[in-house]
Each structure stands twice: as structure tokens, then as C-alpha cells.
Amino acid sequence: MVSPDDAAVAIVGEDAVHRVEGLPGEAGPVGLTLALGRLRALGAAGLRVALPAPGHPLGLSGPPAFNARALEAEEAVVCHGAALGLVPEVYEAGPSGDVHVEVVWHCLPVREAPPADVPSLGEAERELAEALRDATEVLTRLDVAGSGPVAEAAVAAYRARAERSSGREVLAPGYPPRAVRVLELAQRVGALVALAYENGHGGAVSASEMAARGEALRPVERTARRALVAAYNSVVEERGR
């Protein structure tokens, strides 16, 4: 549990400003700190992350209007304990050479129901072990099809990123150790999938070969997203039980 001020600082990060629009009781957009405090007063005991994608409403519970907006943004936050959800809309603002990011969170009613397709931490950890093996096999196959030094450089860059992130705090204090393991492994699988998409053309020049690559990677990417949501939401789920 953290204060609204600390939570707002962590959410905003390097962005210029975050505002919340449509909050019950407010006539216009308000700052993030005030919004988080108001959500707590409205009964929100925690926030769940949703990372939906076309055909996969991961973490959503409805209604259709909220799901559609979250699917367009490919991310949302759903309150635990209050029938409200937040969907971000990101803008770039400022003159050329001094562009900054602003985010407006649209607050909308949600259905109070279990979020879609979110695994337990144990399920996510087991699925990730298999997904990591699958992603590595796909990436290796694409490298062989493709291309020598370019692929080797991409793999080296991935390994360097993994080493730089090793040991850093990926979740706030209070999360179970398994959540940290699951999140780190999900990020690793996600990085491998991104690497395969970015550097996987190689010899796969035909449309059918490119489609086969996408078909092989989609379930791996889906597993990684499910695990991310399970890790981020684990504290809320534990509190709910």
C-alpha cells in the first residue's frame, strides 16, 4: 500500500503530466494524485492491469463500451472494489525539439466480474517455461533462415539488455517473490518475441513463410502478456482472497 502521491509519481515517470477525465463527482479533468485519492474514497482497494489485444480481452470484464476503448488502447486499469476503469490516451505536445508526453485517463464504468483469462502465478510460471523454450526455438529457426551477423548482433543486444536489467527492482515492495520471477521471465519472453519479429525476415521472404512465423509467435506472445497481468495483479488478487 502506498500513498496517492507516491503512486502518482511512479505512474507519471518521465511524462509531463497525467490527468483523469470522467471521474465521478468531478466536472472536468483532475490531477492524478487527486484522482487516486478520490478512487480510494469511492471504494477502490486496488488497481488491476489489463493488456487486451484483438481477439484476446485479457484482464477485462466488460461492458462492451469499456472493452472497446481498452482494446483500442491495448491497455487499461480496472479498480478492485469500485465499478470503474481507466483507459489511457497518450498525446505528444510541445514545440519541435521540446516534445513531451501527456496522458489523459478516461474513467468509465465497468462490470464487477472476474477479469478475463488471467492465470494464477503458478499457472503463469509453468506456461512461461514452455513459452520461453518455444520462443527460443522459433528465434533460432529464423536466425538460421536469415542471416548471420545481423541475427548474431540482435541476440547479443538482447543478452546485454537482460544483463543490465538483472537485479533491478521490477515490482514495488510487498509483492511475493514468485510474482517477481514471473514478471522477469515474462519480460524475457516478450523481448525474444519482439526480437523475432524485428529480425526474423531473413530467408522468410514469401507471404506464407511470414504468416507461418506470425502463427508460431502469437501463442508465445499471448502467454507472456497473460503472465505480465498475473504478476502485476498478484497483490490485489491475494488481498481479494
XYZ file of C-alpha atoms in Angstrom:
241
model
C 0.000 0.000 0.000
C 1.367 3.426 -0.981
C 0.045 6.968 -0.740
C -1.667 8.599 -3.760
C 1.302 10.992 -4.032
C 3.856 8.162 -4.261
C 1.664 6.207 -6.675
C 1.236 9.261 -8.913
C 4.990 9.862 -9.059
C 5.612 6.235 -10.045
C 2.894 6.289 -12.720
C 3.919 9.574 -14.327
C 7.615 8.707 -14.528
C 9.226 10.870 -17.214
C 5.940 12.009 -18.758
C 4.992 15.657 -18.461
C 1.547 15.278 -16.945
C -1.262 12.774 -16.353
C -4.898 13.799 -15.894
C -8.082 11.820 -15.218
C -11.294 12.704 -17.060
C -14.810 11.497 -16.229
C -14.175 10.810 -12.551
C -17.462 10.671 -10.590
C -18.054 13.928 -8.725
C -15.684 15.976 -10.892
C -16.856 18.369 -13.611
C -13.609 18.240 -15.567
C -10.160 16.620 -15.731
C -8.244 16.401 -12.443
C -4.675 15.622 -11.481
C -3.590 12.048 -10.873
C -2.976 12.429 -7.129
C -6.456 13.817 -6.521
C -7.965 11.118 -8.776
C -6.275 8.272 -6.928
C -7.454 9.654 -3.595
C -10.993 10.000 -4.938
C -10.985 6.442 -6.294
C -9.942 5.198 -2.854
C -12.812 7.166 -1.299
C -15.183 5.570 -3.827
C -14.176 2.127 -2.581
C -11.230 1.166 -4.788
C -8.971 -1.118 -2.750
C -6.510 -1.762 -5.573
C -5.929 -1.491 -9.304
C -5.756 -4.341 -11.790
C -3.837 -4.088 -15.063
C -5.461 -5.239 -18.325
C -3.441 -5.794 -21.519
C -6.029 -6.703 -24.159
C -5.305 -7.394 -27.814
C -7.602 -8.139 -30.770
C -9.387 -11.417 -30.049
C -7.999 -11.541 -26.503
C -9.742 -9.313 -23.910
C -7.079 -10.080 -21.298
C -7.950 -8.629 -17.899
C -11.252 -7.065 -18.980
C -14.700 -7.724 -17.520
C -16.964 -5.500 -19.625
C -19.154 -3.760 -20.506
C -18.585 -3.651 -24.306
C -18.072 0.138 -24.358
C -15.187 -0.075 -21.901
C -13.719 -3.179 -23.559
C -13.753 -1.495 -26.985
C -11.893 1.550 -25.700
C -9.381 -0.606 -23.809
C -8.802 -2.787 -26.877
C -8.069 0.316 -28.940
C -5.512 1.497 -26.364
C -4.260 -2.084 -25.754
C -4.131 -1.336 -22.028
C -6.377 -0.321 -19.166
C -6.651 -0.275 -15.388
C -9.672 -1.751 -13.581
C -10.489 -0.820 -9.987
C -10.876 -3.584 -7.413
C -13.709 -2.641 -5.075
C -15.270 0.046 -7.302
C -17.046 -0.450 -10.624
C -14.734 1.891 -12.516
C -11.946 1.509 -15.023
C -9.372 3.826 -16.599
C -8.152 3.831 -20.197
C -5.161 5.985 -21.171
C -4.992 8.266 -24.190
C -1.452 9.430 -24.967
C -0.588 12.731 -26.636
C 2.646 14.347 -27.750
C 2.689 18.064 -27.055
C 5.114 20.971 -27.276
C 7.190 22.639 -29.990
C 9.622 20.803 -32.226
C 12.702 19.854 -30.265
C 10.850 20.042 -26.947
C 8.120 17.461 -27.373
C 6.747 15.869 -24.208
C 4.179 13.208 -23.418
C 0.812 13.944 -21.827
C -1.682 11.257 -20.799
C -5.423 11.593 -20.230
C -7.009 8.672 -18.363
C -10.683 8.251 -19.265
C -12.675 6.969 -16.284
C -15.602 4.742 -17.290
C -17.992 2.309 -15.591
C -17.016 -1.360 -15.663
C -18.759 -4.608 -14.825
C -17.829 -6.110 -11.475
C -16.828 -9.589 -12.594
C -13.656 -11.721 -12.693
C -11.168 -10.397 -15.268
C -10.899 -12.433 -18.461
C -8.197 -15.078 -18.936
C -5.847 -14.078 -16.096
C -3.910 -17.127 -14.788
C -2.640 -17.714 -11.287
C 1.044 -17.083 -10.681
C 1.674 -20.838 -10.599
C -0.074 -21.383 -13.928
C 1.738 -18.437 -15.478
C 5.136 -19.684 -14.328
C 4.549 -23.149 -15.814
C 3.260 -21.745 -19.100
C 6.181 -19.326 -19.370
C 8.785 -22.072 -19.071
C 7.273 -23.747 -22.124
C 6.795 -20.449 -23.950
C 10.438 -19.487 -23.419
C 11.534 -22.744 -24.982
C 9.157 -22.221 -27.910
C 10.270 -18.614 -28.445
C 13.931 -19.617 -28.406
C 13.282 -22.387 -30.946
C 11.413 -20.001 -33.246
C 14.119 -17.353 -32.964
C 16.861 -19.905 -33.665
C 14.989 -21.190 -36.697
C 14.582 -17.669 -38.055
C 18.252 -16.882 -37.476
C 19.246 -19.958 -39.458
C 16.903 -18.903 -42.246
C 18.133 -15.373 -42.117
C 21.206 -14.160 -41.610
C 24.412 -14.404 -39.908
C 25.932 -11.244 -38.443
C 22.671 -9.294 -38.246
C 20.939 -12.008 -36.230
C 24.001 -12.529 -34.036
C 24.131 -8.802 -33.273
C 20.425 -8.816 -32.370
C 20.863 -11.732 -29.976
C 23.887 -10.013 -28.410
C 21.833 -6.842 -27.906
C 19.070 -8.845 -26.230
C 21.532 -10.501 -23.865
C 23.043 -7.121 -22.984
C 19.595 -5.724 -22.125
C 18.871 -8.756 -19.947
C 22.146 -8.323 -18.070
C 21.505 -4.618 -17.491
C 18.067 -5.318 -16.043
C 19.217 -8.219 -13.885
C 18.787 -7.496 -10.197
C 16.800 -4.294 -10.598
C 13.556 -3.847 -8.718
C 10.749 -4.735 -11.121
C 7.838 -4.593 -8.670
C 7.036 -2.495 -5.638
C 7.856 -3.853 -2.172
C 5.249 -6.264 -0.869
C 4.882 -8.435 -3.949
C 5.526 -12.168 -3.471
C 8.878 -13.460 -4.796
C 7.053 -15.639 -7.336
C 5.477 -12.518 -8.876
C 8.953 -11.044 -9.415
C 10.157 -14.278 -11.046
C 7.100 -14.451 -13.293
C 7.395 -10.815 -14.343
C 11.102 -11.091 -15.176
C 10.533 -14.268 -17.187
C 7.534 -12.746 -18.998
C 9.636 -9.713 -19.948
C 12.355 -12.019 -21.223
C 9.887 -13.992 -23.358
C 8.363 -10.751 -24.637
C 11.811 -9.441 -25.610
C 12.549 -12.640 -27.515
C 9.247 -12.379 -29.391
C 9.945 -8.747 -30.297
C 13.414 -9.740 -31.441
C 11.995 -12.478 -33.639
C 9.548 -10.060 -35.265
C 12.149 -7.346 -35.777
C 14.938 -9.555 -37.114
C 13.058 -12.568 -38.403
C 12.601 -11.720 -42.054
C 15.845 -13.304 -43.177
C 15.114 -16.045 -45.637
C 11.379 -15.958 -44.928
C 10.566 -13.736 -47.859
C 7.315 -15.326 -49.036
C 3.945 -14.368 -47.622
C 3.336 -17.923 -46.459
C 6.652 -18.037 -44.587
C 5.960 -14.690 -42.928
C 2.470 -15.900 -41.950
C 3.975 -19.091 -40.502
C 6.364 -17.011 -38.391
C 3.483 -14.949 -37.024
C 1.465 -18.096 -36.334
C 4.356 -19.576 -34.353
C 4.951 -16.435 -32.298
C 1.375 -15.397 -31.477
C 0.721 -18.022 -28.780
C 4.093 -17.266 -27.197
C 3.330 -13.544 -27.087
C -0.135 -14.291 -25.671
C 1.371 -16.378 -22.862
C 3.825 -13.591 -21.993
C 1.040 -10.996 -21.783
C -1.068 -13.271 -19.562
C 1.890 -13.725 -17.242
C 2.563 -9.978 -17.082
C -1.010 -9.344 -15.973
C -0.856 -12.185 -13.433
C 2.332 -10.748 -11.918
C 1.165 -7.125 -11.789
C -2.229 -8.070 -10.311
C -0.999 -10.656 -7.803
C -1.101 -8.328 -4.791
C -4.722 -7.337 -5.498
C -5.717 -10.959 -6.072
C -4.093 -12.073 -2.816
C -5.863 -9.294 -0.933
C -9.169 -10.316 -2.516
C -8.756 -13.906 -1.335
